[in-house]
PDB file of C-alpha atoms and ligand atoms in Angstrom:
ATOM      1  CA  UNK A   1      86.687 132.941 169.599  1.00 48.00           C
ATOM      2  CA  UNK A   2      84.760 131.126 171.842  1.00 56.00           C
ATOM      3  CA  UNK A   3      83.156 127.966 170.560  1.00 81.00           C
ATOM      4  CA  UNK A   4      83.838 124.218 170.424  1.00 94.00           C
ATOM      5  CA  UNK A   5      86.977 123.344 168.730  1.00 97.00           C
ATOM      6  CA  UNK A   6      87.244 121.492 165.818  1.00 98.00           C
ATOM      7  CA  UNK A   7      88.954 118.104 165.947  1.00 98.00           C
ATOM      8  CA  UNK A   8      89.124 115.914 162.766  1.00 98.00           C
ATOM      9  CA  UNK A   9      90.803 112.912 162.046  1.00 98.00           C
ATOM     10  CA  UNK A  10      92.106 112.307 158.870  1.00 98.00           C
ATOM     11  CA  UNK A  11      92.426 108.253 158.623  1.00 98.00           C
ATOM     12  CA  UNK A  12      94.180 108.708 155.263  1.00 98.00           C
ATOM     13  CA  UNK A  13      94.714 105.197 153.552  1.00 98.00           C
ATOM     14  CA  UNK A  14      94.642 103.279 156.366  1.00 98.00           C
ATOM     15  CA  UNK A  15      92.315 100.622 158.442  1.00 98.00           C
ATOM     16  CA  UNK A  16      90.728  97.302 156.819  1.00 98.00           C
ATOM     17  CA  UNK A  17      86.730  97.473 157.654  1.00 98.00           C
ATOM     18  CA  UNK A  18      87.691  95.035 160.506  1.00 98.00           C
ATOM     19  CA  UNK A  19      89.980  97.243 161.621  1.00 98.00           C
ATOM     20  CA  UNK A  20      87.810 100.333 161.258  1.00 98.00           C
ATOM     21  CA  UNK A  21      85.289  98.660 163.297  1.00 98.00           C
ATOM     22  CA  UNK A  22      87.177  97.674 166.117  1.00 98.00           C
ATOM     23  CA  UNK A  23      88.978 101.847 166.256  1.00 98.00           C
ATOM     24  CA  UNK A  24      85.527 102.835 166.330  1.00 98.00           C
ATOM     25  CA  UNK A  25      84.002 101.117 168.558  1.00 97.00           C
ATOM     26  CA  UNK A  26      86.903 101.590 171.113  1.00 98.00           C
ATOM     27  CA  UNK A  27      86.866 105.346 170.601  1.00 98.00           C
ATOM     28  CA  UNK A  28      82.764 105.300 170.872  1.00 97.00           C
ATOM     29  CA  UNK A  29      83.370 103.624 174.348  1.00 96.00           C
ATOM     30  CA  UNK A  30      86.513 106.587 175.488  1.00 96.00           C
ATOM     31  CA  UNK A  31      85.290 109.722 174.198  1.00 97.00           C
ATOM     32  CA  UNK A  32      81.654 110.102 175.556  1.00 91.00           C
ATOM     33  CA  UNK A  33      80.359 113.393 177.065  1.00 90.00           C
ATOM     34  CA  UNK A  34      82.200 115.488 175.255  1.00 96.00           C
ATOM     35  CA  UNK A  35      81.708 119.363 175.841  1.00 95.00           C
ATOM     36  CA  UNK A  36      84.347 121.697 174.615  1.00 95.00           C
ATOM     37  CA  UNK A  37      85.017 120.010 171.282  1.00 97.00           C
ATOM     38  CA  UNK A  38      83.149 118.293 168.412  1.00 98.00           C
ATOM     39  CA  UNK A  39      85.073 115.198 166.817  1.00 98.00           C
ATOM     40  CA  UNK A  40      84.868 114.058 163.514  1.00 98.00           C
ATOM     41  CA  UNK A  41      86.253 110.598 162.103  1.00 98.00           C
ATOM     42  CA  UNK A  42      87.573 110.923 158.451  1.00 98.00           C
ATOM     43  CA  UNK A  43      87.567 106.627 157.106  1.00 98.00           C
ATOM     44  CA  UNK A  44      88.297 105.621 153.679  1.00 98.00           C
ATOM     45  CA  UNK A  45      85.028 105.409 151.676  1.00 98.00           C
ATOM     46  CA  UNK A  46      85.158 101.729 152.213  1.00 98.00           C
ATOM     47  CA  UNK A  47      84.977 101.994 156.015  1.00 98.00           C
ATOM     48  CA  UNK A  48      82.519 104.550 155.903  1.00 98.00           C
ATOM     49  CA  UNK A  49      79.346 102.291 156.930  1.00 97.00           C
ATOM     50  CA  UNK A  50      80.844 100.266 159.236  1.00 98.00           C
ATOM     51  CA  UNK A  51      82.292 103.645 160.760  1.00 98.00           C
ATOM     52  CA  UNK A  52      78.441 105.122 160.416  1.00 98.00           C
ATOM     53  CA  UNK A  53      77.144 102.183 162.221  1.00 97.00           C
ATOM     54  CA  UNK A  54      79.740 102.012 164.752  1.00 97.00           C
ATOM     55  CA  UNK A  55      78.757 105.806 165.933  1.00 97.00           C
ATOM     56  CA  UNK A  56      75.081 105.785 166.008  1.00 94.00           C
ATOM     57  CA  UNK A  57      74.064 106.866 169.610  1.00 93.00           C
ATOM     58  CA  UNK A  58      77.229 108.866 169.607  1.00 96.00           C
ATOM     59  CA  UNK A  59      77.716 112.532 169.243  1.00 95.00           C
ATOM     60  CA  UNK A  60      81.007 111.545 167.257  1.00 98.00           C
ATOM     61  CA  UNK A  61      80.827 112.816 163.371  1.00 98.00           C
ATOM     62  CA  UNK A  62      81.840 111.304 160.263  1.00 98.00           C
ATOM     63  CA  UNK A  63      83.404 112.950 157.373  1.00 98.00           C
ATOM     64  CA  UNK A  64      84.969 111.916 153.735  1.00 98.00           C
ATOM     65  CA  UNK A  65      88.450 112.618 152.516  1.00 98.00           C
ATOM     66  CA  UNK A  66      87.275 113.445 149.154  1.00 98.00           C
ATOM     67  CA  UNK A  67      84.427 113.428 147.117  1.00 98.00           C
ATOM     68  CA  UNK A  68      83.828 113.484 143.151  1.00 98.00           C
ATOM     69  CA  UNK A  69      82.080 116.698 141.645  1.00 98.00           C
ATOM     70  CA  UNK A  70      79.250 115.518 139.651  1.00 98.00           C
ATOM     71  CA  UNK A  71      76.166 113.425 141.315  1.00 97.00           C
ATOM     72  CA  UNK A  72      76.079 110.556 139.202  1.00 97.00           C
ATOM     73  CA  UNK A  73      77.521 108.916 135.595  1.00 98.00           C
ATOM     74  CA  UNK A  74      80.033 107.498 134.093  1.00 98.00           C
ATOM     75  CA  UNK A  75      83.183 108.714 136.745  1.00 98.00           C
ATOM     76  CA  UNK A  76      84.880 105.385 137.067  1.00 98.00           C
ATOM     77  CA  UNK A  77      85.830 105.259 140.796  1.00 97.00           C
ATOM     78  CA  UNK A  78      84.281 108.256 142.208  1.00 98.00           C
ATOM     79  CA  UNK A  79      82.211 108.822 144.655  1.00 98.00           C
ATOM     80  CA  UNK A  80      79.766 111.279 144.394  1.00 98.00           C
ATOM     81  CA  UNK A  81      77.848 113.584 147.118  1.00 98.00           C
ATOM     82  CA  UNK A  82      74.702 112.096 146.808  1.00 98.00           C
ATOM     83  CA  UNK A  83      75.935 108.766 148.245  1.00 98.00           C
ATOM     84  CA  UNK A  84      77.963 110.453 151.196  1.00 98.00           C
ATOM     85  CA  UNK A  85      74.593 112.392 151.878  1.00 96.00           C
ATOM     86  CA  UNK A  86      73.106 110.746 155.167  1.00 91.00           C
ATOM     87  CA  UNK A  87      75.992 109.061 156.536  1.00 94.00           C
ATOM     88  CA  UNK A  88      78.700 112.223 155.957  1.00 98.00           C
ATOM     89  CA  UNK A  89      78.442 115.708 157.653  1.00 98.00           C
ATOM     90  CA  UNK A  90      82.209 116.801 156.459  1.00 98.00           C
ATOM     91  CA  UNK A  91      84.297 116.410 153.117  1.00 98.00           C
ATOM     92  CA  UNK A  92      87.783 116.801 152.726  1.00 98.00           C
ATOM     93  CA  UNK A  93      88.371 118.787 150.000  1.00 98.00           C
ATOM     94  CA  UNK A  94      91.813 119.574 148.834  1.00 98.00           C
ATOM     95  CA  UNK A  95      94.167 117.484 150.873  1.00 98.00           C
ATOM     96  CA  UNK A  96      97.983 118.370 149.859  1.00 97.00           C
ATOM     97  CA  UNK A  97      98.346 114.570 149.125  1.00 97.00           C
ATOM     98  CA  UNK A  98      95.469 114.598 146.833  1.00 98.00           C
ATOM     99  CA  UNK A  99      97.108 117.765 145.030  1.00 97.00           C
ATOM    100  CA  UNK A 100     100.417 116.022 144.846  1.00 96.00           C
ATOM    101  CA  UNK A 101     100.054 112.248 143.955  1.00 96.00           C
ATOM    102  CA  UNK A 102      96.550 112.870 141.912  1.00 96.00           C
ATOM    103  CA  UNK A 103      96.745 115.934 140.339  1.00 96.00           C
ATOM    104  CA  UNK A 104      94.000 117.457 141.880  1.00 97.00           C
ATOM    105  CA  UNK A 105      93.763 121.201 141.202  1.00 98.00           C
ATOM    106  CA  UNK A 106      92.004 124.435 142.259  1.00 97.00           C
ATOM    107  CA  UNK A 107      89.504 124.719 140.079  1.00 98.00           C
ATOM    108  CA  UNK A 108      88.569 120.753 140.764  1.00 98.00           C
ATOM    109  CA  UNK A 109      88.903 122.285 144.618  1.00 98.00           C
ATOM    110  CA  UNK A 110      86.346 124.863 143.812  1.00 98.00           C
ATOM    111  CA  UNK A 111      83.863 122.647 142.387  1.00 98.00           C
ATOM    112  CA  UNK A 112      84.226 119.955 144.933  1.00 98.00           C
ATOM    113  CA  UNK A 113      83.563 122.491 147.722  1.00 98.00           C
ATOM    114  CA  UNK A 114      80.462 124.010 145.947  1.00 98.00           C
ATOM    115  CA  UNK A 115      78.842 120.213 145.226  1.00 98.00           C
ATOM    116  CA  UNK A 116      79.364 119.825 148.723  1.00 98.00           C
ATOM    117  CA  UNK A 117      77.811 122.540 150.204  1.00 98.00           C
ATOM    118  CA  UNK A 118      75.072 122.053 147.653  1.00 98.00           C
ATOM    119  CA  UNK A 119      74.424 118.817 149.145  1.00 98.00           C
ATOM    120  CA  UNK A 120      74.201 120.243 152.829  1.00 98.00           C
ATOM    121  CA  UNK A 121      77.646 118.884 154.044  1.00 98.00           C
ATOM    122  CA  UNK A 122      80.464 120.925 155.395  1.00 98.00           C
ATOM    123  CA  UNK A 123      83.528 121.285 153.123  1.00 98.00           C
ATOM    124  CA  UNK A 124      86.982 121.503 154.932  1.00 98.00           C
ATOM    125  CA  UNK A 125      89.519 122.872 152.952  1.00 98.00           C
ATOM    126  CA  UNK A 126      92.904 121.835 152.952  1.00 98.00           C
ATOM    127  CA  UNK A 127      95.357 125.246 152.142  1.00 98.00           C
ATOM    128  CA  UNK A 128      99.255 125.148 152.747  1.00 98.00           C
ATOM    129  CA  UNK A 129     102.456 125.329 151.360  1.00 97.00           C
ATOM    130  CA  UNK A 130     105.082 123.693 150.385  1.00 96.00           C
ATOM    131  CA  UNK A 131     108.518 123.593 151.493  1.00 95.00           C
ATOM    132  CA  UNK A 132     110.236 125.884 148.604  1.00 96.00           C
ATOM    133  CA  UNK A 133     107.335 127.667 148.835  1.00 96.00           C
ATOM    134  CA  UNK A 134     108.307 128.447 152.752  1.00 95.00           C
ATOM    135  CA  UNK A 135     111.769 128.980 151.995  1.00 95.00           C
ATOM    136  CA  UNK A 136     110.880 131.367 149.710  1.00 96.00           C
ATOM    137  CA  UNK A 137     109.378 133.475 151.499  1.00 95.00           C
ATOM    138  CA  UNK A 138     105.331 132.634 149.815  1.00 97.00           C
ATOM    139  CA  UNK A 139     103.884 130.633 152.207  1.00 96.00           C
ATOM    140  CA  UNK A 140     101.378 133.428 152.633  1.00 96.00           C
ATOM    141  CA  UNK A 141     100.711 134.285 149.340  1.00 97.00           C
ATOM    142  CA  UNK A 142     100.122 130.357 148.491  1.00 97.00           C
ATOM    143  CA  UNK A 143      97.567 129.666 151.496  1.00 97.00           C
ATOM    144  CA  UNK A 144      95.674 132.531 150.456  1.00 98.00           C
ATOM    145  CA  UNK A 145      95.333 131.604 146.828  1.00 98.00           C
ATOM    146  CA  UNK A 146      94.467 128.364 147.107  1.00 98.00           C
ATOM    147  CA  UNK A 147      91.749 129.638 150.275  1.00 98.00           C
ATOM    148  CA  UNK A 148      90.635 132.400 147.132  1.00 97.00           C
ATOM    149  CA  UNK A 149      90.579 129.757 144.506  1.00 98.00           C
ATOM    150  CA  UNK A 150      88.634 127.365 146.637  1.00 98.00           C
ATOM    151  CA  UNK A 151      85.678 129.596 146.922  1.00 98.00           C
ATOM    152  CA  UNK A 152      85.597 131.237 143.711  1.00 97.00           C
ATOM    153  CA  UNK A 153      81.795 129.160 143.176  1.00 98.00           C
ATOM    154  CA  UNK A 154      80.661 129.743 146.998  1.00 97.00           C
ATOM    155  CA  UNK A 155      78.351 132.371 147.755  1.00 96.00           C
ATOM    156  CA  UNK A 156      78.868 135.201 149.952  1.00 96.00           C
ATOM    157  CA  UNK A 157      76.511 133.841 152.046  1.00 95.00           C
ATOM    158  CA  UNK A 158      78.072 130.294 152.079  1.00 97.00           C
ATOM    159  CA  UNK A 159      81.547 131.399 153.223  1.00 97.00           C
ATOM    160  CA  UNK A 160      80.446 131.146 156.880  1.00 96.00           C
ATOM    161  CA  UNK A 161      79.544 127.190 156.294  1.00 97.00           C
ATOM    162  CA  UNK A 162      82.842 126.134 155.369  1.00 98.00           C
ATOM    163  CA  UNK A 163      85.873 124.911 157.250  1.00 98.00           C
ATOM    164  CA  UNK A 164      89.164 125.554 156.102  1.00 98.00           C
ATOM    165  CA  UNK A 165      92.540 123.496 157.432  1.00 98.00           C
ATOM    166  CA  UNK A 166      95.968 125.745 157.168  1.00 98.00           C
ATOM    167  CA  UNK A 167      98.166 122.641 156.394  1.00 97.00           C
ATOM    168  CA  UNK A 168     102.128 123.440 155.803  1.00 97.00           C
ATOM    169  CA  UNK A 169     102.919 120.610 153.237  1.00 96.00           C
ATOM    170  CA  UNK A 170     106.292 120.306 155.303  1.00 95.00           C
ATOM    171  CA  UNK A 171     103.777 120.184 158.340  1.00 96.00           C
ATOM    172  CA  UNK A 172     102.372 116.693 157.415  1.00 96.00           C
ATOM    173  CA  UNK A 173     103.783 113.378 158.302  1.00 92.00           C
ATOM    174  CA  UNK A 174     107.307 114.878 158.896  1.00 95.00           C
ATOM    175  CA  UNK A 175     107.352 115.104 162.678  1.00 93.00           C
ATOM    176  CA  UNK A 176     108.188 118.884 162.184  1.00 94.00           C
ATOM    177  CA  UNK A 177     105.305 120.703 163.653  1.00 94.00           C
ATOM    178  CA  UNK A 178     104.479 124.704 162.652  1.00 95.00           C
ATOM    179  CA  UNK A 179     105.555 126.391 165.476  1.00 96.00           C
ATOM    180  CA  UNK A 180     102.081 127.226 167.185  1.00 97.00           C
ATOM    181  CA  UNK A 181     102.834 130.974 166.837  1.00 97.00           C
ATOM    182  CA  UNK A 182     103.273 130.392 163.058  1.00 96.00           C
ATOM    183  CA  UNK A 183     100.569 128.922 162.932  1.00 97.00           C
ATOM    184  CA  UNK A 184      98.763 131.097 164.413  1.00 98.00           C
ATOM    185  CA  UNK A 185      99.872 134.348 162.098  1.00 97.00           C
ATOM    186  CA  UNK A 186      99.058 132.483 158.931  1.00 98.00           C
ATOM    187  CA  UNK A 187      96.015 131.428 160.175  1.00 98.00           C
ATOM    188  CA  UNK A 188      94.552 135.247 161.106  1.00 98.00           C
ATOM    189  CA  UNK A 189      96.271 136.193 157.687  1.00 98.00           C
ATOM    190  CA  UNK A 190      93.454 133.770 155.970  1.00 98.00           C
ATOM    191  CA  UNK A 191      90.733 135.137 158.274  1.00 98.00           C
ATOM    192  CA  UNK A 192      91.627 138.573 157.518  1.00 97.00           C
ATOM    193  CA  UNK A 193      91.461 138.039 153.625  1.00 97.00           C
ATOM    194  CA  UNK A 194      88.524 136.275 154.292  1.00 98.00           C
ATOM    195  CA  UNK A 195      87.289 139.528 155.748  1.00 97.00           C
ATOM    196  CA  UNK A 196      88.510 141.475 153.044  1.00 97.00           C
ATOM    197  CA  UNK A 197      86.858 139.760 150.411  1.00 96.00           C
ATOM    198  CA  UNK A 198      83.355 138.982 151.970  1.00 97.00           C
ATOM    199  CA  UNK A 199      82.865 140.997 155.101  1.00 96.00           C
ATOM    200  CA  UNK A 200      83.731 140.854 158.461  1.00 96.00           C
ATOM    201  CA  UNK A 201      80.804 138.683 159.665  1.00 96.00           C
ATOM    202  CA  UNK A 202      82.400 135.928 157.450  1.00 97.00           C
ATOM    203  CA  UNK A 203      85.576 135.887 158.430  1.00 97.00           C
ATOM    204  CA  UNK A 204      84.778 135.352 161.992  1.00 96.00           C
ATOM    205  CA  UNK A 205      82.558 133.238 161.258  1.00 96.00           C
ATOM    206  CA  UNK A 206      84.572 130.806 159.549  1.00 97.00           C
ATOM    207  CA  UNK A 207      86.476 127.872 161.587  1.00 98.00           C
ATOM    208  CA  UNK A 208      90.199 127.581 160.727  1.00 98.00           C
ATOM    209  CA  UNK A 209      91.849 124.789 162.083  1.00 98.00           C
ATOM    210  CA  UNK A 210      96.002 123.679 162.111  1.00 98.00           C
ATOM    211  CA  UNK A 211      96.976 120.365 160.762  1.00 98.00           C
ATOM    212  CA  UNK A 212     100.720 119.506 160.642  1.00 97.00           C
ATOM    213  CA  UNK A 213     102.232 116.517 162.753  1.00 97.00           C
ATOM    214  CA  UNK A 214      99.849 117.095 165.696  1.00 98.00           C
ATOM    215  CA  UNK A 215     100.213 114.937 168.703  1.00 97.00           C
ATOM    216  CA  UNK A 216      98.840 114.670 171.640  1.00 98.00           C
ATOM    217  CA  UNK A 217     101.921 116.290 173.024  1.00 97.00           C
ATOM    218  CA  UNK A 218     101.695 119.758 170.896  1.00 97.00           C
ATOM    219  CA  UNK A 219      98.022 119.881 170.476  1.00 98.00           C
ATOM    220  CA  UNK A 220      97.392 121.769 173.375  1.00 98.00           C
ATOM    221  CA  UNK A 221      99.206 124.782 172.115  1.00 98.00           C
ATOM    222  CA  UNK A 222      97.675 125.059 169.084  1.00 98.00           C
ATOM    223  CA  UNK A 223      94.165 124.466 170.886  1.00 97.00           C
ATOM    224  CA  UNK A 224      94.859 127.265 173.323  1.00 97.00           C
ATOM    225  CA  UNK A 225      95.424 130.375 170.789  1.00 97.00           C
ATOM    226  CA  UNK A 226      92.479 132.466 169.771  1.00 94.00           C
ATOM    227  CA  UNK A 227      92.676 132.328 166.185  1.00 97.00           C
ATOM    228  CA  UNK A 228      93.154 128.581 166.130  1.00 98.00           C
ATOM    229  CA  UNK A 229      89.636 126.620 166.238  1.00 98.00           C
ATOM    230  CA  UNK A 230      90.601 123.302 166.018  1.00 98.00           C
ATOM    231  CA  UNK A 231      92.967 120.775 164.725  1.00 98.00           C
ATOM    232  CA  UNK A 232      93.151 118.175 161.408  1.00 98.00           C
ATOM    233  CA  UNK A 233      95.335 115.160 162.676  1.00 98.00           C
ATOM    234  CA  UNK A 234      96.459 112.537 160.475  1.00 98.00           C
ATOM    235  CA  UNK A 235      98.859 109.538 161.860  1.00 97.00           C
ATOM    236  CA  UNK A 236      97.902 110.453 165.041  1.00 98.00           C
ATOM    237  CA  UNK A 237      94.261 109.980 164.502  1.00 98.00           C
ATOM    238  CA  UNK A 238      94.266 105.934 164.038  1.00 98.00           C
ATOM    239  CA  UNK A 239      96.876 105.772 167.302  1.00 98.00           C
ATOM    240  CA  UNK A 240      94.053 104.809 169.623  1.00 98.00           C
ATOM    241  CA  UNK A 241      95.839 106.566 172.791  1.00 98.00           C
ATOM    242  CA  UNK A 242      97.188 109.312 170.564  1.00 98.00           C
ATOM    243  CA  UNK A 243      93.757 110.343 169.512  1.00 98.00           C
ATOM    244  CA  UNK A 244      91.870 110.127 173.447  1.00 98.00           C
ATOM    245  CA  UNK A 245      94.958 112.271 174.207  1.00 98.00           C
ATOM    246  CA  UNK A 246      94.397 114.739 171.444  1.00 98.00           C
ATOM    247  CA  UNK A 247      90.419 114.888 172.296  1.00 98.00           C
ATOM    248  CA  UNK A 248      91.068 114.993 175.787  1.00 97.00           C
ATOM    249  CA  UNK A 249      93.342 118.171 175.775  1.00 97.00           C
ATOM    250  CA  UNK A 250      90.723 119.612 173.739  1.00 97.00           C
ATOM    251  CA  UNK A 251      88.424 118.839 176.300  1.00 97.00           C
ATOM    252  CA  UNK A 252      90.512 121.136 178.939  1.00 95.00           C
ATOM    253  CA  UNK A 253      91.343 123.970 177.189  1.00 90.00           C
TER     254      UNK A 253
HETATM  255  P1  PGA B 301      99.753 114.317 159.980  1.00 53.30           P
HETATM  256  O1  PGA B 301      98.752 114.659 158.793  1.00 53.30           O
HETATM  257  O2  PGA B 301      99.013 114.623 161.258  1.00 53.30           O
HETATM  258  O3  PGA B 301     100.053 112.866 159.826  1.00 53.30           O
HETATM  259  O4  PGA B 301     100.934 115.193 159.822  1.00 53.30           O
HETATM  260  C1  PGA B 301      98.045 115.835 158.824  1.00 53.30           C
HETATM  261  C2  PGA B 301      97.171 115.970 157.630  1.00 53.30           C
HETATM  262  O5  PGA B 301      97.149 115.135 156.749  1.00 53.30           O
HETATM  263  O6  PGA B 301      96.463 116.942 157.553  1.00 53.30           O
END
C-alpha cells in the first residue's frame, strides 16, 4: 500500500515533565522534513502539555495511551476525551499492559474506541496474543476477536478512521521480535476479516501497524512489507538515538 507509514511511540510509564521536555525538544530539532512517514509521540497524560508545547511548529503528532469512556463526572482518575481534544490526534486504546495489570476488557475497548472517534481523534487499537495463546496454536483466532470486539460500536463507515496495532504479548518488552514474515501473515489475516465484515474499501483502508520489541535494527523489515503500514515502538521510543534510527529507516524505505 503506498502511503506514509505509521510510526508511534509508546512512552509507557516513563519520563518526568523535565524529562519529557528535554526528549522533545531534542527529537523536534532531529526529525524535521519528514516525508515518507508521520510520527506520533505517545507521553503520559502528565507530560502531555509540555509534550504539546514542545511540538508546535512541528509536523510531529501527539497521542494518549488511554483514555476514560465517559466525557465528564465522577471517574476518579480518568481522563476523559474532551480534555485530550485539541492537544491529542491519537488514543491508545487497548494496550496488552492495560488488559493485563488493569483489567481492562473488550467491551471497555469498544467503548473507548467509539468515544474517541466521537470526539474526532484516531483510535489505535492494540490486538495480540499471548504466549499460550501462540503455543496453542490461537494466535489468529485471538487477534481477530479482540480486532471484532473492538469495533462492535463503530460504524461501517468509521472502520476506515481507525488504526489498529497487531501486538504479540510475547512481542513486547521481551527482546523477541515476530519474525517480520509472521508478522506480516497475521497482519493481512486482520485486514482480510476486516474485509469480510465491512467491505473491501475498509479493509484497505485501514492502517495496521507491528509493535513487538522494534529497534532500530529490525524496523526496517517490518517497514518494507506491503501489508505492514507502520510500527508501535515502546522502550525504544524514549532511547533518543533508538528512535532517530527507527524514523530514519522509515524515512528510506
Ligand atoms: P516494546 O513495546 O517496543 O517495548 O516491545 C511495544 C508496545 O508496547 O507496543
Amino acid at each position: 500500500m503506498d502511503r506514509k507509514k505509521l510510526i508511534v511511540g509508546n512512552w509507557k510509564m516513563n519520563k518526568t515533565v523535565q524529562e519529557a521536555t528535554v526528549l522533545t525538544l531534542k527529537f523536534k530539532k532531529e526529525l524535521k522534513d519528514l516525508k515518507k512517514s508521520e510520527v506520533v509521540f505517545c507521553p503520559p497524560f502528565i507530560d502531555i502539555c509540555a509534550v504539546a508545547k514542545g511540538l508546535q511548529e512541528t509536523n510531529l503528532k501527539l497521542g494518549a495511551q488511554n483514555v476514560f469512556y465517559e466525557e465528564e463526572g465522577a471517574f476518579t482518575g480518568e481522563i476523559s476525551p474532551l480534555m485530550l481534544k485539541g492537544f491529542c490526534e491519537y488514543v491508545i486504546i487497548g494496550h496488552s499492559e492495560r488488559r493485563i495489570y488493569l483489567s481492562e476488557t473488550d467491551k471497555m475497548v469498544a467503548k473507548k474506541v467509539a468515544v474517541v472517534l466521537a470526539h474526532d481523534m484516531t483510535p489505535i487499537i492494540c490486538v495480540g496474543e499471548t504466549l499460550h495463546e501462540n503455543e496453542n496454536g490461537l494466535g489468529k483466532r485471538v487477534a481477530i476477536g479482540q480486532v471484532e470486539a473492538a469495533l462492535h460500536l463503530v460504524t461501517t463507515s468509521e472502520v476506515k478512521d481507525v488504526v489498529i496495532s497487531y501486538e504479540p504479548v510475547w512481542a513486547i518488552g521481551t527482546g523477541k521480535a515476530c519474525d517480520p514474515e509472521q508478522a506480516e501473515k497475521m497482519i493481512k489475516s486482520i485486514r482480510e476479516s476486516i474485509s469480510m465484515l465491512y467491505g473491501k474499501k475498509m479493509g484497505d483502508a485501514v492502517k495496521i501497524l507491528y509493535g513487538g520489541s522494534v529497534d532500530k535494527k529490525n524496523v526496517a523489515f517490518y517497514l518494507k512489507r506491503k501489508e505492514v503500514d507502520g510500527v508501535l515502538v515502546g522502550g525504544s521510543s524514549v532511547v533518543f538515538d533508538e528512535f532517530v534510527g527507527i524514523v530514519g529507516a522509515a524515512e528510506k524505505i
